[in-house]
JSON list of C-alpha atoms in Angstrom, two decimals:
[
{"chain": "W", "resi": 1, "resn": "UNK", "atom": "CA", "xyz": [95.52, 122.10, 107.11]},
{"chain": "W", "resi": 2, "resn": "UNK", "atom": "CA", "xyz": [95.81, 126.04, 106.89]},
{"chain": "W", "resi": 3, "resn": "UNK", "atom": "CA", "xyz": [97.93, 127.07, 104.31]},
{"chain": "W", "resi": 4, "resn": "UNK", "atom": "CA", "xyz": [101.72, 127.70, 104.68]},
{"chain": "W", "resi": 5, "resn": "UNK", "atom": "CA", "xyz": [102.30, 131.71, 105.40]},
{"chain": "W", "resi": 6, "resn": "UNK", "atom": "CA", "xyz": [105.61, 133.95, 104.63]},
{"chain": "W", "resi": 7, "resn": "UNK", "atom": "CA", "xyz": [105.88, 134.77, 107.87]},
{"chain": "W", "resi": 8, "resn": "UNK", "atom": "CA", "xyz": [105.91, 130.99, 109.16]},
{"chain": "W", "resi": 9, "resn": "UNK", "atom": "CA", "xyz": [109.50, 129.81, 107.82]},
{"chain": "W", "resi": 10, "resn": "UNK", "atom": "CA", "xyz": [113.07, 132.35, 106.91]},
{"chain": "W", "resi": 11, "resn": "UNK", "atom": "CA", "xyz": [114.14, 132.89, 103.55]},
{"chain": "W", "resi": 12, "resn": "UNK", "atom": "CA", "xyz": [116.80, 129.85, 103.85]},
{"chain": "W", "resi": 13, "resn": "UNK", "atom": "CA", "xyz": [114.09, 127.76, 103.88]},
{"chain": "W", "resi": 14, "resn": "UNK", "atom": "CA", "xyz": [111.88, 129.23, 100.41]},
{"chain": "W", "resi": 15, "resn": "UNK", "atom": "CA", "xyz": [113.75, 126.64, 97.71]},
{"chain": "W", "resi": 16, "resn": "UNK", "atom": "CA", "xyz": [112.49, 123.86, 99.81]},
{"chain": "W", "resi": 17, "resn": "UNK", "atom": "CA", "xyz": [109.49, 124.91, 100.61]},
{"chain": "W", "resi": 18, "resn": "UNK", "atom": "CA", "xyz": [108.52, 126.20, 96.77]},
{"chain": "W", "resi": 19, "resn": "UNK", "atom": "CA", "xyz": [109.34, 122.63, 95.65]},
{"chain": "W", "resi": 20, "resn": "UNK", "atom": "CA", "xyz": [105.76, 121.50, 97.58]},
{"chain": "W", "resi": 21, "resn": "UNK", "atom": "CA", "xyz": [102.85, 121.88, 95.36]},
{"chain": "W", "resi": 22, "resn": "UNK", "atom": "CA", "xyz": [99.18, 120.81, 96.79]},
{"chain": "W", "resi": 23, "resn": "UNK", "atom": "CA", "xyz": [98.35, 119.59, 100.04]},
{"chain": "W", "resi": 24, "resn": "UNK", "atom": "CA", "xyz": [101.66, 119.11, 102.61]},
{"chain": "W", "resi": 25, "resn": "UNK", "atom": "CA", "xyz": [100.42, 115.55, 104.22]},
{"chain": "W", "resi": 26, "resn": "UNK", "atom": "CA", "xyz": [99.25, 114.30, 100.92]},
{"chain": "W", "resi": 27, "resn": "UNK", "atom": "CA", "xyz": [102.94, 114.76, 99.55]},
{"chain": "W", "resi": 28, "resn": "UNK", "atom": "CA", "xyz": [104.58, 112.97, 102.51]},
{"chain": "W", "resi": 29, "resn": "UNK", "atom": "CA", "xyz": [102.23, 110.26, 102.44]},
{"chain": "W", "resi": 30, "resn": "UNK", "atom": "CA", "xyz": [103.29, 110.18, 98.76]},
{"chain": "W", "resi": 31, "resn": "UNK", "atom": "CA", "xyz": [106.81, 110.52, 99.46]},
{"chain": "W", "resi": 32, "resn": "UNK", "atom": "CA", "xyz": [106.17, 107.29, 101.81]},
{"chain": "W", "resi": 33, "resn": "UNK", "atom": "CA", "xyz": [105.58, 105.24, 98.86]},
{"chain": "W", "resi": 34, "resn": "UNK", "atom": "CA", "xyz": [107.67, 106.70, 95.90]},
{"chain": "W", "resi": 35, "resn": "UNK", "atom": "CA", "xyz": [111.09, 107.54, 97.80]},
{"chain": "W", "resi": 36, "resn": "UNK", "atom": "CA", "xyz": [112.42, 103.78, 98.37]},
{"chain": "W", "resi": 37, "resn": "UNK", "atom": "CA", "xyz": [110.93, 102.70, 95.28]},
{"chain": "W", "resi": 38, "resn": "UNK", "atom": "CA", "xyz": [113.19, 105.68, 94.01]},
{"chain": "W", "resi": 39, "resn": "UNK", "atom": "CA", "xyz": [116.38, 104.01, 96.14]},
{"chain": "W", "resi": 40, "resn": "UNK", "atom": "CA", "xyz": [115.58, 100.64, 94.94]},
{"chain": "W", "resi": 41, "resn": "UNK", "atom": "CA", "xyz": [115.64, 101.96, 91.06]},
{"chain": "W", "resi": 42, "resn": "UNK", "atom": "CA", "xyz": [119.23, 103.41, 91.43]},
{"chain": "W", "resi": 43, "resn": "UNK", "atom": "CA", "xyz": [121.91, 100.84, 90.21]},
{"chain": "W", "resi": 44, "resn": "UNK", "atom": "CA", "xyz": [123.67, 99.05, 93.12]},
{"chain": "W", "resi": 45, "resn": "UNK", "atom": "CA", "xyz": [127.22, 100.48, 91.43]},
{"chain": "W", "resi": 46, "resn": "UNK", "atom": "CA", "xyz": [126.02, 103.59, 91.72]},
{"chain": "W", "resi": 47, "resn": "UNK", "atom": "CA", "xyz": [124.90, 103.81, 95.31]},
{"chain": "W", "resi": 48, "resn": "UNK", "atom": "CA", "xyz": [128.87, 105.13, 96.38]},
{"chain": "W", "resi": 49, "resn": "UNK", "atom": "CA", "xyz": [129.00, 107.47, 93.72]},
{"chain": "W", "resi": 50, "resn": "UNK", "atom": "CA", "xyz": [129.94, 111.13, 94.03]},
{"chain": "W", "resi": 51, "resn": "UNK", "atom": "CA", "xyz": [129.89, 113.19, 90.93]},
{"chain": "W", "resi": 52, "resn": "UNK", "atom": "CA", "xyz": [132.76, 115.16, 91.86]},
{"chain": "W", "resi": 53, "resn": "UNK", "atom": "CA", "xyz": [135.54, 115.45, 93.89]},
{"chain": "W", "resi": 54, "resn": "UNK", "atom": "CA", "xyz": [134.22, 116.50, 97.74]},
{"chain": "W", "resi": 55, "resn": "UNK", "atom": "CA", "xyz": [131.02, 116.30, 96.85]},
{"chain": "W", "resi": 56, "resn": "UNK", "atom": "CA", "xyz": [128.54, 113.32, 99.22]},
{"chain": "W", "resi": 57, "resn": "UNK", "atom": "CA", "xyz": [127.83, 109.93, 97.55]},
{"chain": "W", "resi": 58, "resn": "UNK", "atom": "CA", "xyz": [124.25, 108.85, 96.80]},
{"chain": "W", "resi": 59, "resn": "UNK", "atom": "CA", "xyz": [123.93, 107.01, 100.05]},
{"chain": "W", "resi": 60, "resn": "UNK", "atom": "CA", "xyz": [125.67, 110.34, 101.81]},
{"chain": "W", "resi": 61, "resn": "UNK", "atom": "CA", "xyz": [122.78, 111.91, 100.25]},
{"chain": "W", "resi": 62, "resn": "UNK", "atom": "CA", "xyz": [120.14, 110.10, 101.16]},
{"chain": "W", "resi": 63, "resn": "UNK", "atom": "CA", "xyz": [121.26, 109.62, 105.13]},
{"chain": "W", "resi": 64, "resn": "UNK", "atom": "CA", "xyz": [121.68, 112.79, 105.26]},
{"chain": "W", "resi": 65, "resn": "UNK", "atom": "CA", "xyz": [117.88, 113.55, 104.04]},
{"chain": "W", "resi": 66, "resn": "UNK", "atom": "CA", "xyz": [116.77, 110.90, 106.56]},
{"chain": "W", "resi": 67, "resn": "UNK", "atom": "CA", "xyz": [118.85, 112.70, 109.28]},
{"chain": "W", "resi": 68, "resn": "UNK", "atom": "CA", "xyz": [117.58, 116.27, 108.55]},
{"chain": "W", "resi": 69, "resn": "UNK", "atom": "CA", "xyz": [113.95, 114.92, 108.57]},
{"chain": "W", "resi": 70, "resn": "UNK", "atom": "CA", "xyz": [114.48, 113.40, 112.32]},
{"chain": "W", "resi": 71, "resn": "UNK", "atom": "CA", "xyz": [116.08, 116.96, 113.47]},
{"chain": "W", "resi": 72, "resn": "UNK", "atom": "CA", "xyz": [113.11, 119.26, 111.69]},
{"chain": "W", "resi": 73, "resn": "UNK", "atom": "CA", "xyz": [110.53, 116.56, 112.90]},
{"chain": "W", "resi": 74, "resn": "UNK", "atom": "CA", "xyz": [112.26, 117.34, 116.70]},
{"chain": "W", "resi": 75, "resn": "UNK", "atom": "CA", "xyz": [112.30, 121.03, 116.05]},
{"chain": "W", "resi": 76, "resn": "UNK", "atom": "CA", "xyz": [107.97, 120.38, 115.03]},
{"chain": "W", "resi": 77, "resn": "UNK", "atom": "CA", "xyz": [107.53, 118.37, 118.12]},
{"chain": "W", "resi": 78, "resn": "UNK", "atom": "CA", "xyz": [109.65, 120.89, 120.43]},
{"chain": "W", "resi": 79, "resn": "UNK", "atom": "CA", "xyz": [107.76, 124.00, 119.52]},
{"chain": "W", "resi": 80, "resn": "UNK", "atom": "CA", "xyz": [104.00, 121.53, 119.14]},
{"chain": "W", "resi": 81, "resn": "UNK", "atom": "CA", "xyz": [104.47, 120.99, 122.82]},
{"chain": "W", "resi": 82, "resn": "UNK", "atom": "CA", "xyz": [104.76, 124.62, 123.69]},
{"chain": "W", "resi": 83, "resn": "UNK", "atom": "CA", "xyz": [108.63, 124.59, 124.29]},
{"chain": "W", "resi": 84, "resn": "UNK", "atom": "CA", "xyz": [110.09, 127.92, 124.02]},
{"chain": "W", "resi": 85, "resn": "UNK", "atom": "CA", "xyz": [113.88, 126.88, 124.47]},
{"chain": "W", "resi": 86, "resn": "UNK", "atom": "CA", "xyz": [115.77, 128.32, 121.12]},
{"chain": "W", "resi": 87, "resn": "UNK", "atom": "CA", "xyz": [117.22, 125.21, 119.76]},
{"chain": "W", "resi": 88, "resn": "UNK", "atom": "CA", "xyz": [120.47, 124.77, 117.96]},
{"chain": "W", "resi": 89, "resn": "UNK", "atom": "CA", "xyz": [121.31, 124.20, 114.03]},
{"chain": "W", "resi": 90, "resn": "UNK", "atom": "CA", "xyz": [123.16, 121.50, 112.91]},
{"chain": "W", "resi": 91, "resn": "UNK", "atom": "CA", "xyz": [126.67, 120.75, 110.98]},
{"chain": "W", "resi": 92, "resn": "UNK", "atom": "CA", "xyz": [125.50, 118.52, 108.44]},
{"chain": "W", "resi": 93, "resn": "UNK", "atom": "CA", "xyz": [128.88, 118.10, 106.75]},
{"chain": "W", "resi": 94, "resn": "UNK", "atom": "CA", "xyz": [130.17, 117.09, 110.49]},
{"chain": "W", "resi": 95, "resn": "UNK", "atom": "CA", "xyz": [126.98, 114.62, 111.09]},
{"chain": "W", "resi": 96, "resn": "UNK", "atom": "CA", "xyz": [127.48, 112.97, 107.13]},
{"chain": "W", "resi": 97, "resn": "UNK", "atom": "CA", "xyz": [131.56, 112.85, 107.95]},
{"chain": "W", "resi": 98, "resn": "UNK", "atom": "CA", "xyz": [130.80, 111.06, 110.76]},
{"chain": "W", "resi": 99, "resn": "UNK", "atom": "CA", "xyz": [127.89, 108.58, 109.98]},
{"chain": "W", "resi": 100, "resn": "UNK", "atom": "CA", "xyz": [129.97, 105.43, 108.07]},
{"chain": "W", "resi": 101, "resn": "UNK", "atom": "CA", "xyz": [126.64, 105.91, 105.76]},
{"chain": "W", "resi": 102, "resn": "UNK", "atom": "CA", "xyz": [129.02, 103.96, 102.74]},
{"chain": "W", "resi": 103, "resn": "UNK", "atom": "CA", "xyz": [129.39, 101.27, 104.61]},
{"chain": "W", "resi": 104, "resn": "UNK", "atom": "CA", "xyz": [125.36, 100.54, 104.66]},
{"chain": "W", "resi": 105, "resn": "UNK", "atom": "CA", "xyz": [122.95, 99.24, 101.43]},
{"chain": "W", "resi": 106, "resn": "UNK", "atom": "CA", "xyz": [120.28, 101.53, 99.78]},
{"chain": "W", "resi": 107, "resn": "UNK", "atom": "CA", "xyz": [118.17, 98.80, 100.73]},
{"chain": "W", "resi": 108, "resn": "UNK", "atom": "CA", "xyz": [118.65, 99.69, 104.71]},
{"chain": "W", "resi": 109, "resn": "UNK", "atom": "CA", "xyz": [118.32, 103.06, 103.91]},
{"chain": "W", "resi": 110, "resn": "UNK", "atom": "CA", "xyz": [114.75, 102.50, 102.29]},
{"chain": "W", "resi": 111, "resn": "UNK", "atom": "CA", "xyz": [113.80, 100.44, 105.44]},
{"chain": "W", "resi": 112, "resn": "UNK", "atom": "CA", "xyz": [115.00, 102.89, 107.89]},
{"chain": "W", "resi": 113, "resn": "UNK", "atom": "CA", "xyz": [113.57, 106.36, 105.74]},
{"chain": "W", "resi": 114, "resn": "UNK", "atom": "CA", "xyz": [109.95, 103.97, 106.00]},
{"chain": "W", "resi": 115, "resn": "UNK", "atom": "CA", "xyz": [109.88, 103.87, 109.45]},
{"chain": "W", "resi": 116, "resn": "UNK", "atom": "CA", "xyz": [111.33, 107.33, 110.14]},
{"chain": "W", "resi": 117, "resn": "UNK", "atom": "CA", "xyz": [108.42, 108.70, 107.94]},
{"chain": "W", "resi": 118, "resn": "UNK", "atom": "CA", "xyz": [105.65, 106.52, 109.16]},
{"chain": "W", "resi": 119, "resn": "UNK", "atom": "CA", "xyz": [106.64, 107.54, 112.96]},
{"chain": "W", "resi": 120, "resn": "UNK", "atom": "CA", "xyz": [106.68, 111.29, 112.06]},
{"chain": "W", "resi": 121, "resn": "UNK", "atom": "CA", "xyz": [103.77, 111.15, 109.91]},
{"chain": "W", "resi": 122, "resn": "UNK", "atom": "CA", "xyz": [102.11, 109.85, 112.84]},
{"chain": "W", "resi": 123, "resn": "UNK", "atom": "CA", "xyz": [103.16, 112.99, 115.02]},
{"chain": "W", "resi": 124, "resn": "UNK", "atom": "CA", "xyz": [102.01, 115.60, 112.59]},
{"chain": "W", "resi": 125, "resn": "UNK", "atom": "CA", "xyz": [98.21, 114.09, 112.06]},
{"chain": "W", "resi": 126, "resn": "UNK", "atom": "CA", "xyz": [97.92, 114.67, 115.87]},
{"chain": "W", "resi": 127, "resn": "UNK", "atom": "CA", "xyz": [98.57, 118.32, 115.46]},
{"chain": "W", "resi": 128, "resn": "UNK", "atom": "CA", "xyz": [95.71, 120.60, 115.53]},
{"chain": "W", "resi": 129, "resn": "UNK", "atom": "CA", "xyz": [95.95, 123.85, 113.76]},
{"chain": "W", "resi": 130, "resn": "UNK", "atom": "CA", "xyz": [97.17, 125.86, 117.21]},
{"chain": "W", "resi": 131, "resn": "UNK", "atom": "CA", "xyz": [99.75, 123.37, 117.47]},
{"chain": "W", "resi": 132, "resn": "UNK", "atom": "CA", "xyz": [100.82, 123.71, 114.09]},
{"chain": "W", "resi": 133, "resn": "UNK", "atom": "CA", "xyz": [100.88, 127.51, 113.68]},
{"chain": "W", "resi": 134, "resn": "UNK", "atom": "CA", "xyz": [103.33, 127.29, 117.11]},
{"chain": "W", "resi": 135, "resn": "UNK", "atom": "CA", "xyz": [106.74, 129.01, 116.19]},
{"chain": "W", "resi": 136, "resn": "UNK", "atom": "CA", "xyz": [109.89, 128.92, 117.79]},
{"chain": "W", "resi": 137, "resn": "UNK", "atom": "CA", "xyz": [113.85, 129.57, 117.15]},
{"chain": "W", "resi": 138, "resn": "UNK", "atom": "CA", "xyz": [115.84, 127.17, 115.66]},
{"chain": "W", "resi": 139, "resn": "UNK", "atom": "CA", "xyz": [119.52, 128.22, 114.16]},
{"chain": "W", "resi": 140, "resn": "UNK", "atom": "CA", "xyz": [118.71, 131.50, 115.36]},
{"chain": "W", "resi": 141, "resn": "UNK", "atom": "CA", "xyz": [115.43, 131.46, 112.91]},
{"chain": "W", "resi": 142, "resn": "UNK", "atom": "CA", "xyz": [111.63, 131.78, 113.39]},
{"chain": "W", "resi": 143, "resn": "UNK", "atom": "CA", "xyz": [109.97, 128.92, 112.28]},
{"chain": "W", "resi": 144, "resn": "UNK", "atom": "CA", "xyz": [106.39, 127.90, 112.66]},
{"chain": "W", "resi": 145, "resn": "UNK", "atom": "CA", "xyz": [105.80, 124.12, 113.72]},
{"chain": "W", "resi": 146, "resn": "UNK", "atom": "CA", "xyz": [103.74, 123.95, 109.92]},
{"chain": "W", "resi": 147, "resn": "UNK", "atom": "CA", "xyz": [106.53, 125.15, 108.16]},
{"chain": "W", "resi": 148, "resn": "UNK", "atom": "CA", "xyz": [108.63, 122.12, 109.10]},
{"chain": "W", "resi": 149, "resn": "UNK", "atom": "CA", "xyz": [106.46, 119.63, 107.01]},
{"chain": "W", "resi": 150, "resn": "UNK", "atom": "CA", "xyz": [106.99, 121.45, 104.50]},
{"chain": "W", "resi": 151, "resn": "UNK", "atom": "CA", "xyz": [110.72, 121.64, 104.98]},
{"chain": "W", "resi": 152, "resn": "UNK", "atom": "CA", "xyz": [111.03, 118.07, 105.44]},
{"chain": "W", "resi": 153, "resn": "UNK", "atom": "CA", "xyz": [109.18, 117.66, 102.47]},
{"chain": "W", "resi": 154, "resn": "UNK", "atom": "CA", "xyz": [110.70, 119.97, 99.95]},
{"chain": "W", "resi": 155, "resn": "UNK", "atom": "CA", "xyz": [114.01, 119.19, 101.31]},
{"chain": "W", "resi": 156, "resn": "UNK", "atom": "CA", "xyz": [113.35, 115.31, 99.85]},
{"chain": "W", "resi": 157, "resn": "UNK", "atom": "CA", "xyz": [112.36, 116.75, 96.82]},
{"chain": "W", "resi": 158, "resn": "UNK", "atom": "CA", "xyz": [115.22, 118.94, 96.78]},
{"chain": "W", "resi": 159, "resn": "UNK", "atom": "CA", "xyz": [117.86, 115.94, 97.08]},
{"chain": "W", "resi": 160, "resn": "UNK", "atom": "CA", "xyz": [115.85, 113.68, 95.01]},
{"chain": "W", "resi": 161, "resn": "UNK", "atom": "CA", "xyz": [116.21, 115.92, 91.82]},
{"chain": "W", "resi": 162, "resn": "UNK", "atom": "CA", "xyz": [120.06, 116.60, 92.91]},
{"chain": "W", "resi": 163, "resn": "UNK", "atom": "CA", "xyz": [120.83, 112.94, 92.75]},
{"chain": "W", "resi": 164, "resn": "UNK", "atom": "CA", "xyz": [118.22, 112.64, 89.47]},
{"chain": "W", "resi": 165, "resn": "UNK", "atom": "CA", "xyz": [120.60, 114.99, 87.63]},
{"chain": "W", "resi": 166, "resn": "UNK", "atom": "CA", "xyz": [123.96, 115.23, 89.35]},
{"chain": "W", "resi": 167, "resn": "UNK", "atom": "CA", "xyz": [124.05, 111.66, 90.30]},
{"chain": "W", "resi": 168, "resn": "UNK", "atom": "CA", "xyz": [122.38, 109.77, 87.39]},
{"chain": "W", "resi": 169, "resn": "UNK", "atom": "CA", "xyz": [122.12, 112.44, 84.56]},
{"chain": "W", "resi": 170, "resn": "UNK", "atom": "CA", "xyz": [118.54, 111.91, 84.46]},
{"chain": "W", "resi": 171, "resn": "UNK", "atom": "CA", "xyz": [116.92, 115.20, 83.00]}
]
C-alpha cells in the first residue's frame, strides 16, 4: 500500500493517524488479535468505571471505538465505490448516550469488535490503490479512502492508551 500523504486526511485527524507506525494492514491485523485480549485483561469491576465525573466508562469507551470504526469503514466504502455525496459527521456523545453499552459484558464487546474488524478488514484488501487514494467529504472534510485505515487504526490506539492510563493507571 502507498504511503499515507498530508494532503489525504484534515488536521483533526493527525493525533490518530501519528499513533500508526509501519505498515497500516499489518497493524489492524494486529489489532485483530491484541485488542480483546486487551478487553479480556481488564478486571470485570472495572469494566463500568469512569475516572471522573462525566467522563465514558471503559465499556462507553470501547463501543464507542467499535462504533466509530463501522462509520469511517462506511465513509472508506462510500468514497471506494466512487460516491461523491458529502456525507455527514457524527455526535458521538449522542450515539454513546444512547447505546445502553453498560448494560453489555467486555466479553460481547470483544466478540462483536472481532467480527466488525474481520468484515472490514475484508473490504480494505479488495481495494486497489485507485480505490484507495479516492477522497471525498465527510463532516465537511477531505478525506482520502486510505486515510480512513489509518483513522480507524490510530483511533484504537488512541482509546487504548486513554483507558491504559486514565482508566487503569497503567503507565
Amino acid at each position: 500500500m502507498n504511503p499515507l500523504k498530508s494532503d489525504e486526511y484534515p488536521a483533526i485527524f493527525a493525533p490518530y493517524i501519528e499513533t500508526v507506525v509501519g505498515d497500516v494492514m499489518d497493524l489492524l491485523n494486529e489489532q485483530l488479535e491484541t485488542f480483546p485480549e486487551f478487553l479480556e485483561r481488564i478486571p470485570a469491576g472495572k469494566s463500568a468505571y469512569a475516572y471522573a465525573e462525566g467522563k465514558w466508562t471503559i465499556k462507553e469507551v470501547v463501543g464507542h471505538i467499535i462504533d466509530t470504526e463501522r462509520i469511517m469503514a462506511y465513509r472508506a466504502l462510500c468514497f471506494a465505490r466512487n460516491d461523491t455525496k458529502e456525507l455527514p459527521g457524527f455526535e458521538e456523545e449522542v450515539f454513546v448516550a444512547n447505546a445502553r453499552f453498560n448494560e453489555r459484558s467486555l466479553a460481547s464487546f470483544s466478540e462483536e469488535f472481532s467480527l466488525v474488524r474481520r468484515s472490514n478488514l475484508l473490504l480494505f484488501e479488495s481495494f486497489n490503490d485507485q480505490e484507495l487514494a479516492r477522497k471525498g467529504l465527510a463532516s465537511e472534510r477531505l478525506v482520502s479512502v486510505r486515510a480512513f485505515l489509518y483513522i480507524i487504526a490510530g483511533h484504537l490506539n488512541h482509546h487504548r492508551n486513554i483507558i491504559r492510563e486514565r482508566y487503569l493507571n497503567e503507565q
